[in-house]
Structure formats: C-alpha cells, structure tokens
Short mmCIF file of C-alpha atoms in Angstrom, two decimals:
data_model
loop_
_atom_site.label_atom_id
_atom_site.label_comp_id
_atom_site.label_asym_id
_atom_site.label_seq_id
_atom_site.Cartn_x
_atom_site.Cartn_y
_atom_site.Cartn_z
CA ASP A 287 161.86 220.06 5.67
CA ALA A 288 162.74 217.43 8.03
CA GLY A 289 160.05 215.07 8.76
CA VAL A 290 160.33 213.29 12.22
CA THR A 291 163.81 211.34 12.17
CA GLN A 292 164.35 208.12 14.19
CA SER A 293 167.51 206.47 15.17
CA PRO A 294 168.77 204.23 14.67
CA THR A 295 166.88 202.34 12.46
CA HIS A 296 167.57 198.68 13.06
CA LEU A 297 168.82 197.47 16.26
CA ILE A 298 169.93 193.81 17.66
CA LYS A 299 170.18 193.47 21.09
CA THR A 300 170.55 190.33 23.76
CA ARG A 301 167.98 189.50 26.58
CA GLY A 302 169.19 191.79 29.96
CA GLN A 303 170.83 194.41 27.63
CA HIS A 304 169.62 197.87 28.04
CA VAL A 305 168.76 200.17 24.91
CA THR A 306 168.11 203.90 23.46
CA LEU A 307 166.49 205.07 20.73
CA ARG A 308 165.92 208.06 19.55
CA CYS A 309 163.83 210.82 17.73
CA SER A 310 163.75 214.21 16.91
CA PRO A 311 160.59 216.07 15.68
CA ILE A 312 159.32 217.55 13.09
CA SER A 313 160.95 221.38 14.15
CA GLY A 314 157.76 223.72 15.97
CA HIS A 315 156.55 220.44 17.10
CA LYS A 316 156.44 220.72 21.35
CA SER A 317 154.53 217.20 21.77
CA VAL A 318 156.45 213.33 20.97
CA SER A 319 154.86 210.15 21.47
CA TRP A 320 156.43 206.92 21.93
CA TYR A 321 154.85 203.49 20.66
CA GLN A 322 155.55 199.58 20.55
CA GLN A 323 154.00 197.67 17.17
CA VAL A 324 155.03 194.34 17.41
CA LEU A 325 154.26 192.32 13.89
CA GLY A 326 150.69 192.45 13.23
CA GLN A 327 149.16 194.32 15.68
CA GLY A 328 148.10 198.50 15.75
CA PRO A 329 150.51 200.71 18.37
CA GLN A 330 149.99 200.44 21.56
CA PHE A 331 150.76 203.70 23.31
CA ILE A 332 153.83 203.91 25.24
CA PHE A 333 154.77 207.66 26.33
CA GLN A 334 153.05 211.02 25.64
CA TYR A 335 155.45 214.22 25.99
CA TYR A 336 154.50 217.49 25.54
CA GLU A 337 156.97 220.74 26.60
CA LYS A 338 159.48 218.30 28.32
CA GLU A 339 156.81 216.79 31.04
CA GLU A 340 155.61 213.36 30.58
CA ARG A 341 151.28 214.29 30.08
CA GLY A 342 151.16 210.51 29.36
CA ARG A 343 151.57 207.04 29.89
CA GLY A 344 150.78 204.19 28.58
CA ASN A 345 150.57 200.37 30.12
CA PHE A 346 154.19 199.31 29.89
CA PRO A 347 156.54 198.27 32.96
CA ASP A 348 158.93 200.52 34.94
CA ARG A 349 161.76 199.15 32.18
CA PHE A 350 160.21 201.60 30.29
CA SER A 351 161.36 205.06 30.64
CA ALA A 352 161.49 208.25 28.17
CA ARG A 353 162.46 212.33 28.42
CA GLN A 354 162.14 215.02 26.36
CA PHE A 355 164.98 217.36 25.97
CA PRO A 356 165.14 221.04 25.55
CA ASN A 357 165.07 220.96 22.01
CA TYR A 358 162.09 218.38 22.17
CA SER A 359 163.88 215.70 20.81
CA SER A 360 163.27 212.69 22.67
CA GLU A 361 164.54 209.29 23.95
CA LEU A 362 163.09 206.01 24.70
CA ASN A 363 165.31 204.01 27.21
CA VAL A 364 164.02 200.32 28.44
CA ASN A 365 166.05 198.04 30.42
CA ALA A 366 166.98 194.91 30.64
CA LEU A 367 165.53 193.48 28.20
CA LEU A 368 163.12 190.74 27.48
CA LEU A 369 162.38 188.56 23.78
CA GLY A 370 158.97 190.64 23.96
CA ASP A 371 160.10 193.58 23.92
CA SER A 372 160.82 193.07 20.17
CA ALA A 373 159.08 195.41 17.85
CA LEU A 374 158.76 198.58 15.72
CA TYR A 375 159.52 201.52 17.96
CA LEU A 376 157.12 204.45 16.51
CA CYS A 377 157.66 208.40 17.75
CA ALA A 378 154.95 210.49 16.52
CA SER A 379 155.61 214.34 16.81
CA SER A 380 152.74 216.63 16.82
CA SER A 381 152.26 220.57 16.95
CA SER A 382 149.76 220.06 20.01
CA GLY A 383 148.74 216.38 21.46
CA ILE A 384 145.20 216.94 19.55
CA SER A 385 146.54 217.86 16.16
CA GLU A 386 147.41 216.01 13.85
CA ALA A 387 150.49 213.37 13.72
CA PHE A 388 153.42 212.75 11.97
CA PHE A 389 155.33 209.48 12.12
CA GLY A 390 158.56 208.83 12.13
CA GLN A 391 160.10 205.52 9.83
CA GLY A 392 160.67 203.65 13.26
CA THR A 393 163.38 201.74 15.15
CA ARG A 394 163.31 197.43 14.20
CA LEU A 395 164.31 196.29 17.40
CA THR A 396 165.30 192.63 17.50
CA VAL A 397 165.79 190.92 20.55
CA VAL A 398 167.94 187.76 20.58
CA LYS B 251 136.77 201.20 27.40
CA ASN B 252 138.37 203.12 24.70
CA GLN B 253 138.77 200.64 21.80
CA VAL B 254 138.76 200.96 18.39
CA GLU B 255 137.70 197.92 16.02
CA GLN B 256 138.42 197.30 12.27
CA SER B 257 136.86 194.69 9.88
CA PRO B 258 137.85 193.25 7.60
CA GLN B 259 141.55 191.79 8.97
CA SER B 260 142.69 191.49 5.92
CA LEU B 261 142.02 191.90 2.23
CA ILE B 262 142.87 191.06 -1.06
CA ILE B 263 141.16 192.74 -4.19
CA LEU B 264 142.32 192.93 -7.86
CA GLU B 265 144.06 196.60 -9.59
CA GLY B 266 141.60 198.67 -10.77
CA LYS B 267 139.02 197.35 -8.23
CA ASN B 268 137.31 199.33 -5.46
CA CYS B 269 137.17 198.40 -1.94
CA THR B 270 135.71 199.76 1.97
CA LEU B 271 137.20 198.98 5.00
CA GLN B 272 135.54 199.66 8.53
CA CYS B 273 136.29 201.14 11.47
CA ASN B 274 134.35 201.53 15.11
CA TYR B 275 135.42 203.17 17.73
CA THR B 276 133.95 203.52 21.44
CA VAL B 277 136.56 206.42 22.49
CA SER B 278 135.68 209.02 24.39
CA PRO B 279 135.42 212.34 25.04
CA PHE B 280 136.26 212.04 20.89
CA SER B 281 138.51 214.67 19.16
CA ASN B 282 139.44 213.15 16.24
CA LEU B 283 139.77 210.59 13.83
CA ARG B 284 142.48 209.80 11.49
CA TRP B 285 143.04 207.26 9.02
CA TYR B 286 146.79 206.00 8.04
CA LYS B 287 147.90 203.98 5.27
CA GLN B 288 151.40 201.90 6.54
CA ASP B 289 153.56 200.37 4.49
CA THR B 290 155.43 197.04 6.02
CA GLY B 291 157.90 197.97 8.50
CA ARG B 292 157.50 201.47 8.16
CA GLY B 293 155.68 204.42 10.10
CA PRO B 294 152.16 205.40 9.56
CA VAL B 295 151.22 207.71 6.88
CA SER B 296 148.33 210.10 7.43
CA LEU B 297 145.36 209.97 4.76
CA THR B 298 142.86 212.17 6.39
CA ILE B 299 142.26 213.08 9.74
CA MET B 300 138.48 214.14 10.64
CA THR B 301 136.47 216.58 13.17
CA PHE B 302 133.81 215.58 15.12
CA SER B 303 131.52 218.13 12.26
CA GLU B 304 132.74 216.23 9.28
CA ASN B 305 130.98 213.63 7.67
CA THR B 306 133.47 212.47 4.86
CA LYS B 307 136.96 213.52 3.64
CA SER B 308 139.15 212.89 0.13
CA ASN B 309 142.79 212.67 -0.37
CA GLY B 310 142.50 211.81 -4.31
CA ARG B 311 141.31 208.30 -4.43
CA TYR B 312 140.85 207.75 -1.07
CA THR B 313 137.34 209.05 0.71
CA ALA B 314 137.12 208.54 4.72
CA THR B 315 133.35 209.09 6.06
CA LEU B 316 132.55 209.45 9.42
CA ASP B 317 128.69 208.66 11.61
CA ALA B 318 129.82 210.18 14.99
CA ASP B 319 126.69 209.28 15.78
CA THR B 320 127.31 205.39 15.43
CA LYS B 321 130.53 205.65 15.48
CA GLN B 322 131.74 204.55 13.09
CA SER B 323 134.28 205.10 9.95
CA SER B 324 134.91 204.37 6.69
CA LEU B 325 137.58 204.32 4.38
CA HIS B 326 136.52 203.40 0.35
CA ILE B 327 139.68 203.25 -1.80
CA THR B 328 138.91 203.75 -5.69
CA ALA B 329 140.31 202.33 -8.50
CA SER B 330 142.93 200.32 -6.83
CA GLN B 331 146.73 200.02 -7.36
CA LEU B 332 149.36 197.67 -6.39
CA SER B 333 151.13 200.37 -4.39
CA ASP B 334 147.90 200.46 -1.96
CA SER B 335 148.82 197.26 -1.04
CA ALA B 336 149.18 198.19 2.66
CA SER B 337 147.81 198.30 6.48
CA TYR B 338 144.96 201.04 6.91
CA ILE B 339 144.51 202.03 10.30
CA CYS B 340 141.92 203.81 12.09
CA VAL B 341 143.28 205.96 14.94
CA VAL B 342 141.12 208.11 16.91
CA SER B 343 142.07 210.58 19.06
CA ALA B 344 140.59 211.53 22.67
CA GLY B 345 140.58 215.03 24.01
CA ARG B 346 138.63 218.22 23.64
CA GLY B 347 139.99 221.81 23.45
CA SER B 348 143.16 222.10 24.83
CA THR B 349 143.58 219.15 26.40
CA LEU B 350 146.18 216.86 25.16
CA GLY B 351 144.68 214.20 23.05
CA ARG B 352 145.90 210.21 23.39
CA LEU B 353 145.40 208.10 20.22
CA TYR B 354 143.88 204.83 19.97
CA PHE B 355 144.99 202.80 17.90
CA GLY B 356 143.01 200.02 15.21
CA ARG B 357 144.64 196.91 14.67
CA GLY B 358 144.50 197.76 11.39
CA THR B 359 143.26 195.87 8.24
CA GLN B 360 145.62 194.22 5.86
CA LEU B 361 145.10 195.35 1.79
CA THR B 362 146.79 193.52 -0.78
CA VAL B 363 146.49 194.17 -4.36
CA TRP B 364 146.51 191.78 -7.08
CA PRO B 365 147.34 192.65 -10.49
#
C-alpha cells in the first residue's frame, strides 16, 4: 500500500518564479496538510485541507496558496519566490485532522 | 500561545547507551502527543502517539511518557544504535472530538550516536 507521495523530490527555481508542489495522500485519507521546514528547525504549518475545503492556514503570506482535488490529492503553489522560501516542504495525510499523520518524503526547494 | 519546546537541542551519545529527550508543551485544547523520527532531508516517521489518558507507550527500543498535568513528555531510547542518529520531533495536536486538529511542532532534538 503506497504511503504519502510528493513530487518532485528536488527543485531549483530562481527568485520571482512560481512553483507547484504536489502531494498524493494515503488511499482513504481525506485530510492533507502542508508544512515548511527550514534547515535546522521544526516544520511550520502552512495549510490544512479536509474534504477539499481549507480548514486551517498558518502565518504565511498570500504568495502561498493550495487546493485539494476530488481525489484528495493536493497542490501547494508559491508565487514570486524569495530566497527565504528555500526549504523542505512536507505533506502529511490523515484520515481526519486529529488522527495520526503520515508524512511524505518532502520536496526540497532551492531558490537561487 | 501554543508552543512546543524540546530539550536538549542536540545530543551525542555512544552506541549502546541510553538517552532521554524532553518535551514541554502549552498547546490547548490537547488532543494527542506524537514523537517522530526524522532523518536528514526526509519526512518524519511516527514513533508513538499518546492521548490524554495514556502515560506511557513503547515501540521497540523507544518508550514515550506523558504527564498531562505538567504538560511534559519524554522519549527514552534504549541501547542506542548508529541508525538512531536523527532528529526527534515532539508534535502536539490541538483539538477535541470531531474538531480537526492542528499540529504544533517542536524544533527537534538532533541525536548523534557514535560508534
């Protein structure tokens, strides 16, 4: 049974560009959350989606947006990339928001 | 303010030794507390998850404890192995009943096991 899958695994972008990161949750899981992890720090909450609706948003600028599709997969979009956006972006899925969360391998984004 | 604090920030131990990592939290309403292991550049992997009524939970050589009164948790690693070298992250979920929980992460303890 496949776990949480994220794509791409690595990405290099230049400042000002936009990026789309993708996440496929575990089959049957309806909640997807996105996190940003800067090197040496714990993950920071960006968004939570449940049943295709946004249920939570962290303290990130409007350049960050996300959506969840009918098959519960999700995309995270970041516009006008800044050097500070360089981080590991993690996606977590759970059957509901309070149940155990399973993380994907992450997407390593480097902005140059 | 909902916060999760971990100590120590980093730890070096010799292979075969035991160690204990600490986690203090101020998250409310408390739903559950989780410990994750994260290898560098990889996603976190769940070790244990404990609800309000659970005091201790084991997963092989990992034993987690929870004191909901003092809002403290610990992760004890027994007979450490080189493969235990990783960041250990304490995560507290806020929410009650059917309320969707939000996860609050500590910064992690970076454990290095030397041969």
